Each structure stands twice: as structure tokens, then as C-alpha cells.
Amino acid sequence: MVKKKKACVFISGSGTNLRSIIRNSRDYNFPININLVISNKKSAAGIYFAKKFSIPHIVLEVSKEKFEKIALKELFSRKIKLICLAGFMYVLSKSFIRNFRGNIINIHPSLLPKYKGLNTFKRALNAGEKMTGCTVHFVNEKLDNGKAIIKKRVSINTGDNPEILKKKVQLEEYKAYSMAIRKIYRLS
Ligand code: GRF
């Protein structure tokens, strides 16, 4: 039985990656427990999964400065060691990241360094790519720029549109996020 580290997931939206991490974290051998979920949106559907799995959750629909101040206090007081960003739409400040350096990870829907930022599926399709995917990476001060932990590839087929591609990539994301979490603790 591993001594699980305490983790928090930051969300802004549907929370389907949150759901898959929670499910995997129930495995006795998984390196982390999700002890807290923080959303910066009251309307985030993903809050449902925190409730469903009886995980404490906090909604902070406030300015980014206030969000970071309150979140840091909560994270420290609850002894959280890892922050997983999963569809979280604030770009965290340098000073926030400094407090958790090397312990914040994110999932991005492209094969980084390609297609940083938004609308990754549309951009990959417009560029005529035959392949895209997702990347779980460490978060540093630059957007979608930290060291990659895991990448998963998805082929782009004739007739794919952004919606179809999103569904295909998300299925890989659900595996990739937990694989990345297992990997970082095996290596550390
Ligand atoms: C994911 O596709 C992720 O790559 C991107 O935002 C989406 C979040 O989806 N960063 P969900 O909230 O986990 O359903």
C-alpha cells in the first residue's frame, strides 16, 4: 500500500478529466488522493463529480488575484502536494507557481509544443495535420510550455471535425492524466 500524496484538482468546466482521475485514485496503488477540488466557475459542471465522490470542493468565482490568495491558503492548510489543472481556464501567476514549483501539472489537447493556447482542434485540422493528441506537462511560467510527462497520439481521419476530434482526444486524455501521475511519482 503506497502512502498517497494529497492532491487538488482545479477545474472551470465539465470536469471529465477530474472524474477519470478520481476513479483511478480509488485504486489502492495509485500515488495520490484527490482531497480537494477548486473551481473558478460556479457553473462548472465538474463540481458534480466532487459532490458525487464526497470530495471537499470550493468555488472561487472571483478575480484571479483573490482566487490565488484564497486557494493558496486552502492548499497549504490542507497539506496539498500536487495540483492538477484539468480544463482550468485561468493562467496562474508566476508567484503562485513559485509556491508549488514542480508540483503543478496540466493537460493540453495537442501534441505540445504544437498548438499551444486555445482552439487546438480547429487549428490542427486547418493545418492539414494527420495526427494530433494530448500532452500532460509540468506547469511553468510560460503558457503550455513546461516539460512534457506523457503524450498520447490520435490520428486525424478524413471527415473529422473539431467536435469529433475533441471526443477522440478526450478518450486518450482520461488515460494520459493518470498515467502521468503514476509516472511522476515513480520517477521521484
Ligand atoms: C480537456 O480537453 C483539456 O485538454 C483541456 O480542457 C478540457 C477539459 O475538459 N485543457 P474537462 O473539463 O476535463 O471535461
Tab-separated table of C-alpha atoms and ligand atoms in Angstrom:
chain	number	residue	atom	x	y	z
A	1	MET	CA	0.000	0.000	0.000
A	2	VAL	CA	1.532	3.327	-1.051
A	3	LYS	CA	1.325	6.378	1.193
A	4	LYS	CA	-0.782	8.562	-1.016
A	5	LYS	CA	0.087	12.213	-1.542
A	6	LYS	CA	-2.667	14.784	-1.181
A	7	ALA	CA	-3.754	16.415	-4.427
A	8	CYS	CA	-6.149	19.117	-5.551
A	9	VAL	CA	-7.769	19.450	-8.986
A	10	PHE	CA	-8.525	22.907	-10.411
A	11	ILE	CA	-11.425	22.981	-12.874
A	12	SER	CA	-13.512	25.504	-14.806
A	13	GLY	CA	-15.799	23.313	-16.889
A	14	SER	CA	-17.192	19.859	-17.476
A	15	GLY	CA	-14.667	18.043	-15.282
A	16	THR	CA	-14.493	14.801	-17.218
A	17	ASN	CA	-10.740	14.580	-16.609
A	18	LEU	CA	-11.431	15.194	-12.925
A	19	ARG	CA	-13.861	12.258	-12.997
A	20	SER	CA	-11.288	9.925	-14.516
A	21	ILE	CA	-8.563	10.959	-12.046
A	22	ILE	CA	-10.942	10.447	-9.118
A	23	ARG	CA	-11.874	6.994	-10.395
A	24	ASN	CA	-8.234	5.968	-10.800
A	25	SER	CA	-7.294	7.432	-7.434
A	26	ARG	CA	-9.594	4.880	-5.793
A	27	ASP	CA	-7.032	2.208	-6.681
A	28	TYR	CA	-5.046	1.420	-3.503
A	29	ASN	CA	-1.859	1.583	-5.527
A	30	PHE	CA	-2.450	4.996	-7.119
A	31	PRO	CA	0.056	7.581	-5.806
A	32	ILE	CA	-2.399	10.356	-4.924
A	33	ASN	CA	-5.764	11.003	-3.334
A	34	ILE	CA	-7.923	13.876	-4.501
A	35	ASN	CA	-8.516	15.767	-1.278
A	36	LEU	CA	-9.864	18.983	-2.754
A	37	VAL	CA	-11.467	20.352	-5.927
A	38	ILE	CA	-11.391	24.070	-6.642
A	39	SER	CA	-13.471	25.664	-9.387
A	40	ASN	CA	-13.240	29.265	-10.528
A	41	LYS	CA	-16.717	28.954	-12.064
A	42	LYS	CA	-19.980	28.441	-10.155
A	43	SER	CA	-21.450	26.940	-13.312
A	44	ALA	CA	-18.704	24.305	-13.771
A	45	ALA	CA	-20.492	21.000	-14.327
A	46	GLY	CA	-17.454	19.187	-12.912
A	47	ILE	CA	-18.400	20.270	-9.373
A	48	TYR	CA	-20.950	17.459	-9.610
A	49	PHE	CA	-18.138	14.866	-9.544
A	50	ALA	CA	-16.644	16.339	-6.366
A	51	LYS	CA	-20.069	16.050	-4.728
A	52	LYS	CA	-20.717	12.580	-6.118
A	53	PHE	CA	-17.435	11.239	-4.733
A	54	SER	CA	-17.712	13.218	-1.449
A	55	ILE	CA	-14.603	15.272	-2.093
A	56	PRO	CA	-14.416	18.719	-0.468
A	57	HIS	CA	-14.863	21.443	-3.064
A	58	ILE	CA	-14.578	25.191	-3.109
A	59	VAL	CA	-15.962	27.607	-5.683
A	60	LEU	CA	-13.984	30.813	-6.057
A	61	GLU	CA	-15.631	32.887	-8.752
A	62	VAL	CA	-13.504	35.954	-8.013
A	63	SER	CA	-10.626	37.846	-9.635
A	64	LYS	CA	-7.501	35.814	-10.357
A	65	GLU	CA	-5.626	37.634	-7.577
A	66	LYS	CA	-8.261	36.738	-4.997
A	67	PHE	CA	-8.586	33.223	-6.363
A	68	GLU	CA	-4.870	32.605	-5.931
A	69	LYS	CA	-4.719	34.124	-2.465
A	70	ILE	CA	-7.619	32.062	-1.107
A	71	ALA	CA	-6.600	28.894	-2.975
A	72	LEU	CA	-3.036	29.053	-1.595
A	73	LYS	CA	-4.307	29.336	1.955
A	74	GLU	CA	-6.547	26.312	1.463
A	75	LEU	CA	-3.840	24.276	-0.255
A	76	PHE	CA	-1.301	24.923	2.483
A	77	SER	CA	-3.695	24.312	5.338
A	78	ARG	CA	-4.805	21.009	3.790
A	79	LYS	CA	-1.198	19.974	3.051
A	80	ILE	CA	-1.815	19.519	-0.673
A	81	LYS	CA	1.338	18.404	-2.508
A	82	LEU	CA	0.149	18.239	-6.134
A	83	ILE	CA	-2.140	20.496	-8.166
A	84	CYS	CA	-3.734	19.006	-11.285
A	85	LEU	CA	-5.156	21.519	-13.733
A	86	ALA	CA	-7.969	19.937	-15.721
A	87	GLY	CA	-9.757	22.323	-18.038
A	88	PHE	CA	-8.848	25.204	-15.723
A	89	MET	CA	-9.134	28.494	-17.565
A	90	TYR	CA	-7.026	30.923	-15.501
A	91	VAL	CA	-3.362	31.280	-16.397
A	92	LEU	CA	-1.706	31.063	-12.981
A	93	SER	CA	0.670	33.843	-11.969
A	94	LYS	CA	4.419	33.370	-11.592
A	95	SER	CA	4.214	33.910	-7.867
A	96	PHE	CA	1.524	31.271	-7.453
A	97	ILE	CA	3.538	28.773	-9.499
A	98	ARG	CA	6.660	29.511	-7.424
A	99	ASN	CA	4.820	28.240	-4.344
A	100	PHE	CA	4.244	24.854	-5.965
A	101	ARG	CA	7.138	24.661	-8.409
A	102	GLY	CA	7.407	21.222	-9.991
A	103	ASN	CA	4.125	20.196	-8.398
A	104	ILE	CA	1.557	21.628	-10.803
A	105	ILE	CA	0.592	19.635	-13.873
A	106	ASN	CA	-1.799	20.331	-16.727
A	107	ILE	CA	-3.404	18.506	-19.627
A	108	HIS	CA	-3.430	20.175	-23.017
A	109	PRO	CA	-5.315	18.949	-26.095
A	110	SER	CA	-2.436	18.896	-28.599
A	111	LEU	CA	0.962	17.329	-29.057
A	112	LEU	CA	2.962	20.150	-27.482
A	113	PRO	CA	4.913	22.191	-28.479
A	114	LYS	CA	2.422	22.306	-31.342
A	115	TYR	CA	-0.776	24.322	-30.860
A	116	LYS	CA	-0.334	25.995	-27.506
A	117	GLY	CA	-3.357	28.015	-26.346
A	118	LEU	CA	-6.972	27.659	-27.478
A	119	ASN	CA	-8.856	26.090	-30.424
A	120	THR	CA	-6.271	23.363	-30.859
A	121	PHE	CA	-8.511	21.000	-32.838
A	122	LYS	CA	-9.590	23.607	-35.362
A	123	ARG	CA	-6.005	24.748	-35.825
A	124	ALA	CA	-4.694	21.208	-36.301
A	125	LEU	CA	-7.439	20.480	-38.866
A	126	ASN	CA	-6.825	23.721	-40.746
A	127	ALA	CA	-3.118	22.931	-40.915
A	128	GLY	CA	-3.901	19.571	-42.542
A	129	GLU	CA	-2.322	17.546	-39.731
A	130	LYS	CA	-2.672	13.781	-39.924
A	131	MET	CA	-2.004	13.367	-36.217
A	132	THR	CA	-2.811	15.222	-33.013
A	133	GLY	CA	-3.299	14.188	-29.397
A	134	CYS	CA	-2.813	15.392	-25.862
A	135	THR	CA	0.065	16.239	-23.554
A	136	VAL	CA	0.291	16.133	-19.772
A	137	HIS	CA	3.037	18.527	-18.729
A	138	PHE	CA	4.521	20.350	-15.763
A	139	VAL	CA	3.352	23.937	-15.457
A	140	ASN	CA	5.933	26.703	-15.557
A	141	GLU	CA	5.670	30.468	-16.027
A	142	LYS	CA	5.075	30.244	-19.788
A	143	LEU	CA	1.743	29.072	-21.209
A	144	ASP	CA	1.690	25.364	-22.168
A	145	ASN	CA	5.470	25.311	-22.092
A	146	GLY	CA	6.625	23.092	-19.186
A	147	LYS	CA	8.339	19.725	-19.568
A	148	ALA	CA	6.103	17.030	-21.042
A	149	ILE	CA	5.369	13.975	-18.884
A	150	ILE	CA	3.203	11.947	-21.283
A	151	LYS	CA	1.920	12.491	-24.813
A	152	LYS	CA	-0.777	10.410	-26.486
A	153	ARG	CA	-1.308	10.464	-30.223
A	154	VAL	CA	-4.630	10.372	-32.061
A	155	SER	CA	-4.915	10.102	-35.834
A	156	ILE	CA	-6.931	12.632	-37.779
A	157	ASN	CA	-9.159	10.971	-40.363
A	158	THR	CA	-10.992	12.350	-43.389
A	159	GLY	CA	-14.299	13.798	-42.212
A	160	ASP	CA	-13.096	14.611	-38.697
A	161	ASN	CA	-14.281	17.967	-37.395
A	162	PRO	CA	-13.331	19.746	-34.148
A	163	GLU	CA	-16.134	18.036	-32.197
A	164	ILE	CA	-15.229	14.530	-33.384
A	165	LEU	CA	-11.556	15.195	-32.742
A	166	LYS	CA	-12.269	16.519	-29.264
A	167	LYS	CA	-14.124	13.296	-28.379
A	168	LYS	CA	-11.317	11.116	-29.703
A	169	VAL	CA	-8.626	13.121	-27.922
A	170	GLN	CA	-10.540	13.230	-24.653
A	171	LEU	CA	-10.706	9.430	-24.508
A	172	GLU	CA	-6.911	9.448	-24.614
A	173	GLU	CA	-6.728	12.258	-22.058
A	174	TYR	CA	-8.523	10.131	-19.482
A	175	LYS	CA	-5.776	7.511	-19.730
A	176	ALA	CA	-2.922	10.002	-20.120
A	177	TYR	CA	-3.626	12.044	-16.988
A	178	SER	CA	-3.478	9.114	-14.601
A	179	MET	CA	-0.514	7.565	-16.421
A	180	ALA	CA	1.339	10.857	-15.959
A	181	ILE	CA	0.541	10.958	-12.236
A	182	ARG	CA	1.805	7.400	-11.799
A	183	LYS	CA	4.903	8.284	-13.793
A	184	ILE	CA	5.938	11.380	-11.843
A	185	TYR	CA	5.826	9.529	-8.530
A	186	ARG	CA	7.691	6.555	-9.877
A	187	LEU	CA	10.459	8.838	-11.021
A	188	SER	CA	10.687	10.998	-7.916
B	1	GRF	C1	-9.643	18.990	-21.866
B	1	GRF	O1	-9.862	18.615	-23.184
B	1	GRF	C2	-8.248	19.504	-21.666
B	1	GRF	O2	-7.349	19.059	-22.629
B	1	GRF	C3	-8.383	20.992	-21.788
B	1	GRF	O3	-9.674	21.289	-21.327
B	1	GRF	C4	-10.516	20.153	-21.475
B	1	GRF	C5	-11.188	19.940	-20.153
B	1	GRF	O4	-12.214	19.010	-20.200
B	1	GRF	N1	-7.316	21.624	-21.049
B	1	GRF	P1	-12.877	18.502	-18.858
B	1	GRF	O5	-13.297	19.717	-18.053
B	1	GRF	O6	-11.868	17.672	-18.129
B	1	GRF	O7	-14.075	17.692	-19.288
